[in-house]
Amino acid sequence: MNNYAWDIFKYCTSSEDLAFGVSYSLRSQGTTEKLNPEFIDTYANLLYKAGKTADAIKKENEAIALADPSQKQSFKDTIARMKAGQKTWE
């Protein structure tokens, strides 16, 4: 499910598609017993692309808190791009 949500994030721009991606990504987070930081990252990126920057940054910080040390910098870089108003999908 997360892979499909990520594809929506990367390739879709319409508000309807992004809203579907947000809901689909949220459901993917409930498919595992343990919270997955990559799933939360996908959700955060979809929120950001849908124009919900504050919510996206909050979720990306949750991903950082759950991430392995090797993943943390990538998520921090994503937050920096969000705060700067830059695209996170290119």
Short mmCIF file of N, CA and C in Angstrom, two decimals:
data_model
loop_
_atom_site.label_atom_id
_atom_site.label_comp_id
_atom_site.label_asym_id
_atom_site.label_seq_id
_atom_site.Cartn_x
_atom_site.Cartn_y
_atom_site.Cartn_z
N MET A 1 0.82 -1.19 0.00
CA MET A 1 0.00 0.00 0.00
C MET A 1 0.87 1.26 0.00
N ASN A 2 1.95 1.23 0.77
CA ASN A 2 2.80 2.41 0.85
C ASN A 2 3.44 2.72 -0.50
N ASN A 3 3.81 1.70 -1.25
CA ASN A 3 4.42 1.94 -2.56
C ASN A 3 3.45 2.65 -3.49
N TYR A 4 2.19 2.25 -3.44
CA TYR A 4 1.18 2.89 -4.27
C TYR A 4 0.98 4.34 -3.84
N ALA A 5 0.92 4.57 -2.54
CA ALA A 5 0.78 5.94 -2.02
C ALA A 5 1.98 6.79 -2.44
N TRP A 6 3.18 6.20 -2.42
CA TRP A 6 4.38 6.94 -2.83
C TRP A 6 4.30 7.32 -4.30
N ASP A 7 3.79 6.41 -5.14
CA ASP A 7 3.63 6.73 -6.56
C ASP A 7 2.65 7.88 -6.76
N ILE A 8 1.58 7.91 -5.98
CA ILE A 8 0.64 9.03 -6.05
C ILE A 8 1.38 10.32 -5.69
N PHE A 9 2.17 10.28 -4.64
CA PHE A 9 2.94 11.44 -4.23
C PHE A 9 3.86 11.93 -5.35
N LYS A 10 4.58 11.01 -5.96
CA LYS A 10 5.57 11.38 -6.95
C LYS A 10 4.96 11.90 -8.25
N TYR A 11 3.83 11.32 -8.67
CA TYR A 11 3.37 11.58 -10.02
C TYR A 11 2.05 12.35 -10.14
N CYS A 12 1.33 12.53 -9.07
CA CYS A 12 0.02 13.19 -9.16
C CYS A 12 0.10 14.62 -8.64
N THR A 13 -0.76 15.45 -9.21
CA THR A 13 -0.79 16.85 -8.79
C THR A 13 -2.20 17.35 -8.46
N SER A 14 -3.22 16.65 -8.89
CA SER A 14 -4.58 17.15 -8.63
C SER A 14 -4.94 16.98 -7.16
N SER A 15 -5.72 17.89 -6.65
CA SER A 15 -6.11 17.84 -5.24
C SER A 15 -6.88 16.56 -4.92
N GLU A 16 -7.67 16.08 -5.88
CA GLU A 16 -8.43 14.85 -5.65
C GLU A 16 -7.50 13.64 -5.52
N ASP A 17 -6.53 13.57 -6.41
CA ASP A 17 -5.57 12.46 -6.34
C ASP A 17 -4.75 12.51 -5.05
N LEU A 18 -4.32 13.71 -4.68
CA LEU A 18 -3.53 13.84 -3.46
C LEU A 18 -4.35 13.51 -2.22
N ALA A 19 -5.62 13.91 -2.20
CA ALA A 19 -6.49 13.57 -1.07
C ALA A 19 -6.65 12.05 -0.97
N PHE A 20 -6.81 11.39 -2.11
CA PHE A 20 -6.88 9.93 -2.10
C PHE A 20 -5.57 9.34 -1.60
N GLY A 21 -4.45 9.88 -2.05
CA GLY A 21 -3.15 9.40 -1.61
C GLY A 21 -2.96 9.55 -0.11
N VAL A 22 -3.40 10.69 0.44
CA VAL A 22 -3.31 10.92 1.89
C VAL A 22 -4.10 9.86 2.64
N SER A 23 -5.34 9.61 2.21
CA SER A 23 -6.16 8.61 2.91
C SER A 23 -5.60 7.20 2.73
N TYR A 24 -5.09 6.91 1.56
CA TYR A 24 -4.53 5.59 1.30
C TYR A 24 -3.26 5.39 2.13
N SER A 25 -2.44 6.42 2.22
CA SER A 25 -1.22 6.33 3.01
C SER A 25 -1.53 6.14 4.48
N LEU A 26 -2.53 6.84 4.96
CA LEU A 26 -2.93 6.69 6.36
C LEU A 26 -3.37 5.26 6.65
N ARG A 27 -4.11 4.66 5.72
CA ARG A 27 -4.52 3.26 5.90
C ARG A 27 -3.33 2.32 5.88
N SER A 28 -2.33 2.62 5.07
CA SER A 28 -1.15 1.74 5.00
C SER A 28 -0.42 1.69 6.33
N GLN A 29 -0.51 2.75 7.12
CA GLN A 29 0.15 2.78 8.41
C GLN A 29 -0.49 1.80 9.38
N GLY A 30 -1.74 1.44 9.15
CA GLY A 30 -2.43 0.50 10.03
C GLY A 30 -2.25 -0.95 9.62
N THR A 31 -1.43 -1.21 8.60
CA THR A 31 -1.26 -2.58 8.12
C THR A 31 -0.14 -3.32 8.82
N THR A 32 0.60 -2.63 9.67
CA THR A 32 1.67 -3.30 10.41
C THR A 32 1.49 -3.01 11.90
N GLU A 33 1.97 -3.91 12.72
CA GLU A 33 1.85 -3.73 14.16
C GLU A 33 2.78 -2.62 14.66
N LYS A 34 3.95 -2.54 14.06
CA LYS A 34 4.94 -1.54 14.46
C LYS A 34 4.84 -0.34 13.50
N LEU A 35 4.89 0.85 14.07
CA LEU A 35 4.88 2.03 13.21
C LEU A 35 6.13 2.05 12.34
N ASN A 36 5.93 2.32 11.08
CA ASN A 36 7.02 2.30 10.12
C ASN A 36 7.36 3.74 9.73
N PRO A 37 8.57 4.22 10.00
CA PRO A 37 8.91 5.60 9.69
C PRO A 37 8.82 5.92 8.19
N GLU A 38 9.06 4.94 7.34
CA GLU A 38 8.95 5.18 5.90
C GLU A 38 7.50 5.42 5.49
N PHE A 39 6.57 4.72 6.11
CA PHE A 39 5.15 4.94 5.82
C PHE A 39 4.74 6.33 6.29
N ILE A 40 5.25 6.74 7.45
CA ILE A 40 4.93 8.07 7.98
C ILE A 40 5.55 9.14 7.09
N ASP A 41 6.73 8.89 6.57
CA ASP A 41 7.38 9.81 5.64
C ASP A 41 6.53 9.99 4.38
N THR A 42 6.02 8.91 3.85
CA THR A 42 5.15 9.00 2.67
C THR A 42 3.93 9.85 2.98
N TYR A 43 3.31 9.59 4.12
CA TYR A 43 2.14 10.35 4.54
C TYR A 43 2.49 11.84 4.68
N ALA A 44 3.60 12.14 5.31
CA ALA A 44 4.03 13.52 5.49
C ALA A 44 4.26 14.21 4.15
N ASN A 45 4.89 13.53 3.23
CA ASN A 45 5.14 14.11 1.91
C ASN A 45 3.85 14.37 1.15
N LEU A 46 2.89 13.47 1.27
CA LEU A 46 1.59 13.69 0.63
C LEU A 46 0.88 14.89 1.25
N LEU A 47 0.92 14.98 2.57
CA LEU A 47 0.33 16.15 3.23
C LEU A 47 0.97 17.43 2.72
N TYR A 48 2.28 17.44 2.62
CA TYR A 48 3.01 18.61 2.16
C TYR A 48 2.60 18.99 0.74
N LYS A 49 2.58 18.01 -0.14
CA LYS A 49 2.24 18.30 -1.53
C LYS A 49 0.79 18.77 -1.64
N ALA A 50 -0.06 18.34 -0.70
CA ALA A 50 -1.46 18.77 -0.68
C ALA A 50 -1.63 20.14 -0.02
N GLY A 51 -0.53 20.76 0.41
CA GLY A 51 -0.58 22.10 0.97
C GLY A 51 -0.72 22.17 2.47
N LYS A 52 -0.57 21.06 3.16
CA LYS A 52 -0.71 21.02 4.62
C LYS A 52 0.68 20.95 5.27
N THR A 53 1.42 22.02 5.13
CA THR A 53 2.83 22.05 5.52
C THR A 53 3.04 21.79 7.00
N ALA A 54 2.29 22.47 7.86
CA ALA A 54 2.49 22.30 9.31
C ALA A 54 2.23 20.86 9.73
N ASP A 55 1.16 20.26 9.20
CA ASP A 55 0.87 18.86 9.52
C ASP A 55 1.97 17.94 8.98
N ALA A 56 2.46 18.26 7.79
CA ALA A 56 3.51 17.45 7.17
C ALA A 56 4.78 17.46 8.01
N ILE A 57 5.18 18.63 8.47
CA ILE A 57 6.40 18.74 9.28
C ILE A 57 6.23 17.99 10.59
N LYS A 58 5.06 18.08 11.19
CA LYS A 58 4.79 17.35 12.43
C LYS A 58 4.95 15.84 12.21
N LYS A 59 4.38 15.34 11.12
CA LYS A 59 4.48 13.90 10.83
C LYS A 59 5.92 13.50 10.49
N GLU A 60 6.61 14.34 9.75
CA GLU A 60 8.01 14.01 9.41
C GLU A 60 8.86 13.94 10.67
N ASN A 61 8.58 14.79 11.64
CA ASN A 61 9.28 14.70 12.93
C ASN A 61 8.96 13.39 13.64
N GLU A 62 7.74 12.90 13.51
CA GLU A 62 7.40 11.59 14.07
C GLU A 62 8.20 10.49 13.38
N ALA A 63 8.37 10.61 12.07
CA ALA A 63 9.18 9.63 11.34
C ALA A 63 10.62 9.64 11.84
N ILE A 64 11.15 10.83 12.08
CA ILE A 64 12.53 10.94 12.59
C ILE A 64 12.64 10.24 13.94
N ALA A 65 11.67 10.44 14.80
CA ALA A 65 11.71 9.85 16.14
C ALA A 65 11.73 8.32 16.09
N LEU A 66 11.12 7.74 15.06
CA LEU A 66 11.04 6.28 14.94
C LEU A 66 12.13 5.69 14.05
N ALA A 67 12.83 6.53 13.33
CA ALA A 67 13.76 6.06 12.30
C ALA A 67 15.05 5.51 12.89
N ASP A 68 15.64 4.61 12.13
CA ASP A 68 17.00 4.15 12.42
C ASP A 68 17.95 5.32 12.18
N PRO A 69 19.10 5.32 12.83
CA PRO A 69 20.05 6.41 12.64
C PRO A 69 20.40 6.66 11.16
N SER A 70 20.44 5.62 10.37
CA SER A 70 20.80 5.78 8.96
C SER A 70 19.73 6.50 8.14
N GLN A 71 18.50 6.56 8.64
CA GLN A 71 17.40 7.21 7.93
C GLN A 71 17.18 8.66 8.35
N LYS A 72 17.64 9.01 9.52
CA LYS A 72 17.28 10.30 10.11
C LYS A 72 17.69 11.50 9.26
N GLN A 73 18.86 11.50 8.67
CA GLN A 73 19.30 12.65 7.90
C GLN A 73 18.41 12.90 6.69
N SER A 74 18.00 11.86 6.03
CA SER A 74 17.12 12.01 4.88
C SER A 74 15.81 12.68 5.28
N PHE A 75 15.26 12.26 6.41
CA PHE A 75 14.01 12.85 6.89
C PHE A 75 14.23 14.31 7.33
N LYS A 76 15.38 14.58 7.93
CA LYS A 76 15.71 15.97 8.32
C LYS A 76 15.84 16.85 7.08
N ASP A 77 16.44 16.31 6.03
CA ASP A 77 16.56 17.06 4.77
C ASP A 77 15.18 17.36 4.19
N THR A 78 14.27 16.41 4.31
CA THR A 78 12.90 16.62 3.82
C THR A 78 12.24 17.76 4.59
N ILE A 79 12.41 17.77 5.90
CA ILE A 79 11.84 18.87 6.70
C ILE A 79 12.43 20.21 6.27
N ALA A 80 13.71 20.25 6.03
CA ALA A 80 14.35 21.50 5.61
C ALA A 80 13.75 21.99 4.30
N ARG A 81 13.52 21.08 3.35
CA ARG A 81 12.90 21.47 2.08
C ARG A 81 11.47 21.95 2.30
N MET A 82 10.74 21.28 3.20
CA MET A 82 9.37 21.70 3.49
C MET A 82 9.36 23.11 4.08
N LYS A 83 10.23 23.37 5.03
CA LYS A 83 10.29 24.68 5.66
C LYS A 83 10.69 25.77 4.67
N ALA A 84 11.49 25.40 3.69
CA ALA A 84 11.93 26.36 2.67
C ALA A 84 10.93 26.50 1.53
N GLY A 85 9.86 25.71 1.56
CA GLY A 85 8.87 25.77 0.50
C GLY A 85 9.32 25.12 -0.80
N GLN A 86 10.30 24.24 -0.71
CA GLN A 86 10.83 23.57 -1.90
C GLN A 86 10.11 22.25 -2.13
N LYS A 87 10.15 21.80 -3.38
CA LYS A 87 9.56 20.51 -3.72
C LYS A 87 10.34 19.40 -3.05
N THR A 88 9.62 18.40 -2.56
CA THR A 88 10.25 17.22 -1.99
C THR A 88 10.12 16.03 -2.92
N TRP A 89 9.53 16.24 -4.06
CA TRP A 89 9.22 15.13 -4.97
C TRP A 89 10.05 15.14 -6.24
N GLU A 90 11.07 15.94 -6.31
CA GLU A 90 11.94 15.92 -7.49
C GLU A 90 13.38 15.71 -7.09
#
